[in-house]
JSON list of C-alpha atoms in Angstrom, two decimals:
[
{"chain": "A", "resi": 1, "resn": "MET", "atom": "CA", "xyz": [-16.44, 4.91, -12.55]},
{"chain": "A", "resi": 2, "resn": "GLU", "atom": "CA", "xyz": [-14.78, 2.49, -10.14]},
{"chain": "A", "resi": 3, "resn": "GLN", "atom": "CA", "xyz": [-16.53, 3.99, -7.12]},
{"chain": "A", "resi": 4, "resn": "GLU", "atom": "CA", "xyz": [-19.93, 3.80, -8.82]},
{"chain": "A", "resi": 5, "resn": "PHE", "atom": "CA", "xyz": [-19.24, 0.22, -9.84]},
{"chain": "A", "resi": 6, "resn": "GLU", "atom": "CA", "xyz": [-18.34, -0.80, -6.27]},
{"chain": "A", "resi": 7, "resn": "THR", "atom": "CA", "xyz": [-21.52, 0.87, -4.97]},
{"chain": "A", "resi": 8, "resn": "TYR", "atom": "CA", "xyz": [-23.72, -0.99, -7.45]},
{"chain": "A", "resi": 9, "resn": "LYS", "atom": "CA", "xyz": [-21.84, -4.22, -6.82]},
{"chain": "A", "resi": 10, "resn": "LEU", "atom": "CA", "xyz": [-22.63, -3.93, -3.10]},
{"chain": "A", "resi": 11, "resn": "LYS", "atom": "CA", "xyz": [-26.30, -3.28, -3.90]},
{"chain": "A", "resi": 12, "resn": "VAL", "atom": "CA", "xyz": [-26.43, -6.39, -6.08]},
{"chain": "A", "resi": 13, "resn": "ASN", "atom": "CA", "xyz": [-24.71, -8.46, -3.39]},
{"chain": "A", "resi": 14, "resn": "ARG", "atom": "CA", "xyz": [-27.32, -7.33, -0.86]},
{"chain": "A", "resi": 15, "resn": "LEU", "atom": "CA", "xyz": [-30.13, -8.23, -3.25]},
{"chain": "A", "resi": 16, "resn": "PHE", "atom": "CA", "xyz": [-28.75, -11.74, -3.69]},
{"chain": "A", "resi": 17, "resn": "GLU", "atom": "CA", "xyz": [-28.29, -12.46, 0.04]},
{"chain": "A", "resi": 18, "resn": "GLN", "atom": "CA", "xyz": [-31.90, -13.34, 0.83]},
{"chain": "A", "resi": 19, "resn": "PRO", "atom": "CA", "xyz": [-32.57, -15.51, -2.26]},
{"chain": "A", "resi": 20, "resn": "ARG", "atom": "CA", "xyz": [-29.25, -17.28, -1.69]},
{"chain": "A", "resi": 21, "resn": "PHE", "atom": "CA", "xyz": [-30.19, -18.07, 1.92]},
{"chain": "A", "resi": 22, "resn": "ILE", "atom": "CA", "xyz": [-33.68, -19.26, 0.95]},
{"chain": "A", "resi": 23, "resn": "ILE", "atom": "CA", "xyz": [-32.44, -21.48, -1.86]},
{"chain": "A", "resi": 24, "resn": "LEU", "atom": "CA", "xyz": [-29.46, -22.98, -0.04]},
{"chain": "A", "resi": 25, "resn": "SER", "atom": "CA", "xyz": [-31.46, -23.67, 3.13]},
{"chain": "A", "resi": 26, "resn": "GLN", "atom": "CA", "xyz": [-33.70, -26.00, 1.11]},
{"chain": "A", "resi": 27, "resn": "GLU", "atom": "CA", "xyz": [-30.76, -28.04, -0.21]},
{"chain": "A", "resi": 28, "resn": "LYS", "atom": "CA", "xyz": [-29.92, -30.98, 2.08]},
{"chain": "A", "resi": 29, "resn": "ASP", "atom": "CA", "xyz": [-27.18, -32.74, 0.10]},
{"chain": "A", "resi": 30, "resn": "MET", "atom": "CA", "xyz": [-23.81, -30.99, 0.49]},
{"chain": "A", "resi": 31, "resn": "ASP", "atom": "CA", "xyz": [-22.66, -31.75, -3.06]},
{"chain": "A", "resi": 32, "resn": "GLU", "atom": "CA", "xyz": [-25.88, -30.38, -4.52]},
{"chain": "A", "resi": 33, "resn": "ARG", "atom": "CA", "xyz": [-25.64, -27.39, -2.22]},
{"chain": "A", "resi": 34, "resn": "LYS", "atom": "CA", "xyz": [-22.16, -26.59, -3.54]},
{"chain": "A", "resi": 35, "resn": "LYS", "atom": "CA", "xyz": [-23.38, -26.90, -7.14]},
{"chain": "A", "resi": 36, "resn": "THR", "atom": "CA", "xyz": [-26.33, -24.66, -6.39]},
{"chain": "A", "resi": 37, "resn": "GLU", "atom": "CA", "xyz": [-24.11, -22.10, -4.69]},
{"chain": "A", "resi": 38, "resn": "MET", "atom": "CA", "xyz": [-21.79, -22.07, -7.69]},
{"chain": "A", "resi": 39, "resn": "THR", "atom": "CA", "xyz": [-24.75, -21.51, -10.02]},
{"chain": "A", "resi": 40, "resn": "LEU", "atom": "CA", "xyz": [-26.02, -18.65, -7.86]},
{"chain": "A", "resi": 41, "resn": "ASN", "atom": "CA", "xyz": [-22.55, -17.07, -7.92]},
{"chain": "A", "resi": 42, "resn": "ILE", "atom": "CA", "xyz": [-22.50, -17.32, -11.71]},
{"chain": "A", "resi": 43, "resn": "ILE", "atom": "CA", "xyz": [-25.90, -15.63, -11.97]},
{"chain": "A", "resi": 44, "resn": "LYS", "atom": "CA", "xyz": [-24.69, -12.81, -9.71]},
{"chain": "A", "resi": 45, "resn": "ALA", "atom": "CA", "xyz": [-21.44, -12.49, -11.69]},
{"chain": "A", "resi": 46, "resn": "VAL", "atom": "CA", "xyz": [-23.39, -12.10, -14.94]},
{"chain": "A", "resi": 47, "resn": "VAL", "atom": "CA", "xyz": [-25.38, -9.25, -13.41]},
{"chain": "A", "resi": 48, "resn": "VAL", "atom": "CA", "xyz": [-22.26, -7.55, -12.03]},
{"chain": "A", "resi": 49, "resn": "ARG", "atom": "CA", "xyz": [-20.47, -7.87, -15.38]},
{"chain": "A", "resi": 50, "resn": "PHE", "atom": "CA", "xyz": [-23.50, -6.40, -17.17]},
{"chain": "A", "resi": 51, "resn": "ILE", "atom": "CA", "xyz": [-23.42, -3.42, -14.79]},
{"chain": "A", "resi": 52, "resn": "LYS", "atom": "CA", "xyz": [-19.69, -2.93, -15.29]},
{"chain": "A", "resi": 53, "resn": "THR", "atom": "CA", "xyz": [-20.14, -3.03, -19.07]},
{"chain": "A", "resi": 54, "resn": "ILE", "atom": "CA", "xyz": [-22.77, -0.29, -18.87]},
{"chain": "A", "resi": 55, "resn": "LEU", "atom": "CA", "xyz": [-20.62, 1.87, -16.60]},
{"chain": "A", "resi": 56, "resn": "ILE", "atom": "CA", "xyz": [-17.49, 1.56, -18.77]},
{"chain": "A", "resi": 57, "resn": "LYS", "atom": "CA", "xyz": [-19.13, 3.70, -21.45]},
{"chain": "A", "resi": 58, "resn": "ASN", "atom": "CA", "xyz": [-16.73, 2.43, -24.07]},
{"chain": "A", "resi": 59, "resn": "LYS", "atom": "CA", "xyz": [-18.16, 3.23, -27.48]},
{"chain": "A", "resi": 60, "resn": "ASN", "atom": "CA", "xyz": [-16.46, 0.15, -28.94]},
{"chain": "A", "resi": 61, "resn": "ILE", "atom": "CA", "xyz": [-18.64, -2.17, -26.84]},
{"chain": "A", "resi": 62, "resn": "ILE", "atom": "CA", "xyz": [-21.90, -3.30, -28.37]},
{"chain": "A", "resi": 63, "resn": "LEU", "atom": "CA", "xyz": [-24.35, -4.23, -25.63]},
{"chain": "A", "resi": 64, "resn": "CYS", "atom": "CA", "xyz": [-26.43, -7.12, -26.94]},
{"chain": "A", "resi": 65, "resn": "THR", "atom": "CA", "xyz": [-28.44, -7.65, -23.76]},
{"chain": "A", "resi": 66, "resn": "SER", "atom": "CA", "xyz": [-31.19, -5.55, -22.24]},
{"chain": "A", "resi": 67, "resn": "ASN", "atom": "CA", "xyz": [-32.24, -4.95, -18.66]},
{"chain": "A", "resi": 68, "resn": "ASP", "atom": "CA", "xyz": [-35.29, -7.14, -19.25]},
{"chain": "A", "resi": 69, "resn": "GLU", "atom": "CA", "xyz": [-33.17, -10.02, -20.50]},
{"chain": "A", "resi": 70, "resn": "ILE", "atom": "CA", "xyz": [-30.89, -9.81, -17.47]},
{"chain": "A", "resi": 71, "resn": "THR", "atom": "CA", "xyz": [-33.76, -9.67, -14.98]},
{"chain": "A", "resi": 72, "resn": "ASN", "atom": "CA", "xyz": [-35.50, -12.55, -16.75]},
{"chain": "A", "resi": 73, "resn": "TYR", "atom": "CA", "xyz": [-32.26, -14.57, -16.58]},
{"chain": "A", "resi": 74, "resn": "VAL", "atom": "CA", "xyz": [-32.04, -13.91, -12.84]},
{"chain": "A", "resi": 75, "resn": "LYS", "atom": "CA", "xyz": [-35.72, -14.69, -12.29]},
{"chain": "A", "resi": 76, "resn": "ILE", "atom": "CA", "xyz": [-35.53, -18.03, -14.09]},
{"chain": "A", "resi": 77, "resn": "GLY", "atom": "CA", "xyz": [-32.21, -18.86, -12.44]},
{"chain": "A", "resi": 78, "resn": "LEU", "atom": "CA", "xyz": [-33.46, -18.22, -8.91]},
{"chain": "A", "resi": 79, "resn": "LEU", "atom": "CA", "xyz": [-37.06, -19.41, -9.07]},
{"chain": "A", "resi": 80, "resn": "ARG", "atom": "CA", "xyz": [-36.19, -22.76, -10.61]},
{"chain": "A", "resi": 81, "resn": "TYR", "atom": "CA", "xyz": [-34.96, -23.91, -7.20]},
{"chain": "A", "resi": 82, "resn": "LEU", "atom": "CA", "xyz": [-38.30, -23.28, -5.52]},
{"chain": "A", "resi": 83, "resn": "ALA", "atom": "CA", "xyz": [-41.47, -25.35, -5.73]},
{"chain": "A", "resi": 84, "resn": "LEU", "atom": "CA", "xyz": [-44.48, -23.63, -7.29]},
{"chain": "A", "resi": 85, "resn": "GLU", "atom": "CA", "xyz": [-46.31, -24.15, -3.99]},
{"chain": "A", "resi": 86, "resn": "ASP", "atom": "CA", "xyz": [-43.68, -22.14, -2.10]},
{"chain": "A", "resi": 87, "resn": "LYS", "atom": "CA", "xyz": [-45.48, -18.87, -2.76]},
{"chain": "A", "resi": 88, "resn": "ALA", "atom": "CA", "xyz": [-44.04, -16.95, 0.21]},
{"chain": "A", "resi": 89, "resn": "ASN", "atom": "CA", "xyz": [-40.40, -17.50, -0.78]},
{"chain": "A", "resi": 90, "resn": "ARG", "atom": "CA", "xyz": [-41.18, -16.98, -4.46]},
{"chain": "A", "resi": 91, "resn": "GLU", "atom": "CA", "xyz": [-42.72, -13.59, -3.60]},
{"chain": "A", "resi": 92, "resn": "LEU", "atom": "CA", "xyz": [-39.65, -12.60, -1.57]},
{"chain": "A", "resi": 93, "resn": "ILE", "atom": "CA", "xyz": [-37.39, -13.45, -4.49]},
{"chain": "A", "resi": 94, "resn": "GLU", "atom": "CA", "xyz": [-39.70, -11.56, -6.88]},
{"chain": "A", "resi": 95, "resn": "LYS", "atom": "CA", "xyz": [-39.30, -8.47, -4.66]},
{"chain": "A", "resi": 96, "resn": "ASN", "atom": "CA", "xyz": [-35.52, -8.80, -4.91]},
{"chain": "A", "resi": 97, "resn": "ILE", "atom": "CA", "xyz": [-35.84, -9.05, -8.69]},
{"chain": "A", "resi": 98, "resn": "GLU", "atom": "CA", "xyz": [-37.89, -5.84, -8.67]},
{"chain": "A", "resi": 99, "resn": "GLY", "atom": "CA", "xyz": [-35.03, -4.26, -6.71]},
{"chain": "A", "resi": 100, "resn": "LEU", "atom": "CA", "xyz": [-32.62, -5.42, -9.40]},
{"chain": "A", "resi": 101, "resn": "LYS", "atom": "CA", "xyz": [-34.83, -3.83, -12.06]},
{"chain": "A", "resi": 102, "resn": "ASP", "atom": "CA", "xyz": [-34.66, -0.55, -10.16]},
{"chain": "A", "resi": 103, "resn": "ILE", "atom": "CA", "xyz": [-30.86, -0.75, -9.92]},
{"chain": "A", "resi": 104, "resn": "LEU", "atom": "CA", "xyz": [-30.54, -1.40, -13.67]},
{"chain": "A", "resi": 105, "resn": "LYS", "atom": "CA", "xyz": [-32.86, 1.53, -14.47]},
{"chain": "A", "resi": 106, "resn": "GLU", "atom": "CA", "xyz": [-30.80, 3.75, -12.18]},
{"chain": "A", "resi": 107, "resn": "ILE", "atom": "CA", "xyz": [-27.58, 2.71, -13.92]},
{"chain": "A", "resi": 108, "resn": "ASN", "atom": "CA", "xyz": [-29.07, 3.45, -17.33]},
{"chain": "A", "resi": 109, "resn": "ARG", "atom": "CA", "xyz": [-30.23, 6.88, -16.13]},
{"chain": "A", "resi": 110, "resn": "TYR", "atom": "CA", "xyz": [-26.81, 7.55, -14.61]},
{"chain": "A", "resi": 111, "resn": "ASN", "atom": "CA", "xyz": [-25.10, 6.52, -17.81]},
{"chain": "A", "resi": 112, "resn": "THR", "atom": "CA", "xyz": [-27.44, 8.63, -19.96]},
{"chain": "A", "resi": 113, "resn": "ASP", "atom": "CA", "xyz": [-26.95, 11.68, -17.72]},
{"chain": "A", "resi": 114, "resn": "GLU", "atom": "CA", "xyz": [-23.16, 11.30, -17.95]},
{"chain": "A", "resi": 115, "resn": "GLU", "atom": "CA", "xyz": [-23.28, 11.18, -21.75]},
{"chain": "A", "resi": 116, "resn": "ALA", "atom": "CA", "xyz": [-25.42, 14.32, -21.88]},
{"chain": "A", "resi": 117, "resn": "MET", "atom": "CA", "xyz": [-22.77, 16.33, -20.02]}
]
């Protein structure tokens, strides 16, 4: 489980690199930039924790969040830093969110396959 978790954690980190760069490059004030970076780290940590919870496969854990809720949380959290007119960067971030959806689907399939064995 630990190896799978580290693999997915790396995938999530890669997905967050580009949005992080785009968002932080627009922030001029250093204090605001630090706050924004902290918020982005929290968003990423929520995703990583969600993945770890799925991979644990502990029957005592009740998962009260869905893949859609997590991806929506990430989408709102990332896109709020970009102007509506910034279509190019918004599209790049949307592609990363689609990548996150694929990762979460893969984890659910992996978890389901493990339970079937």
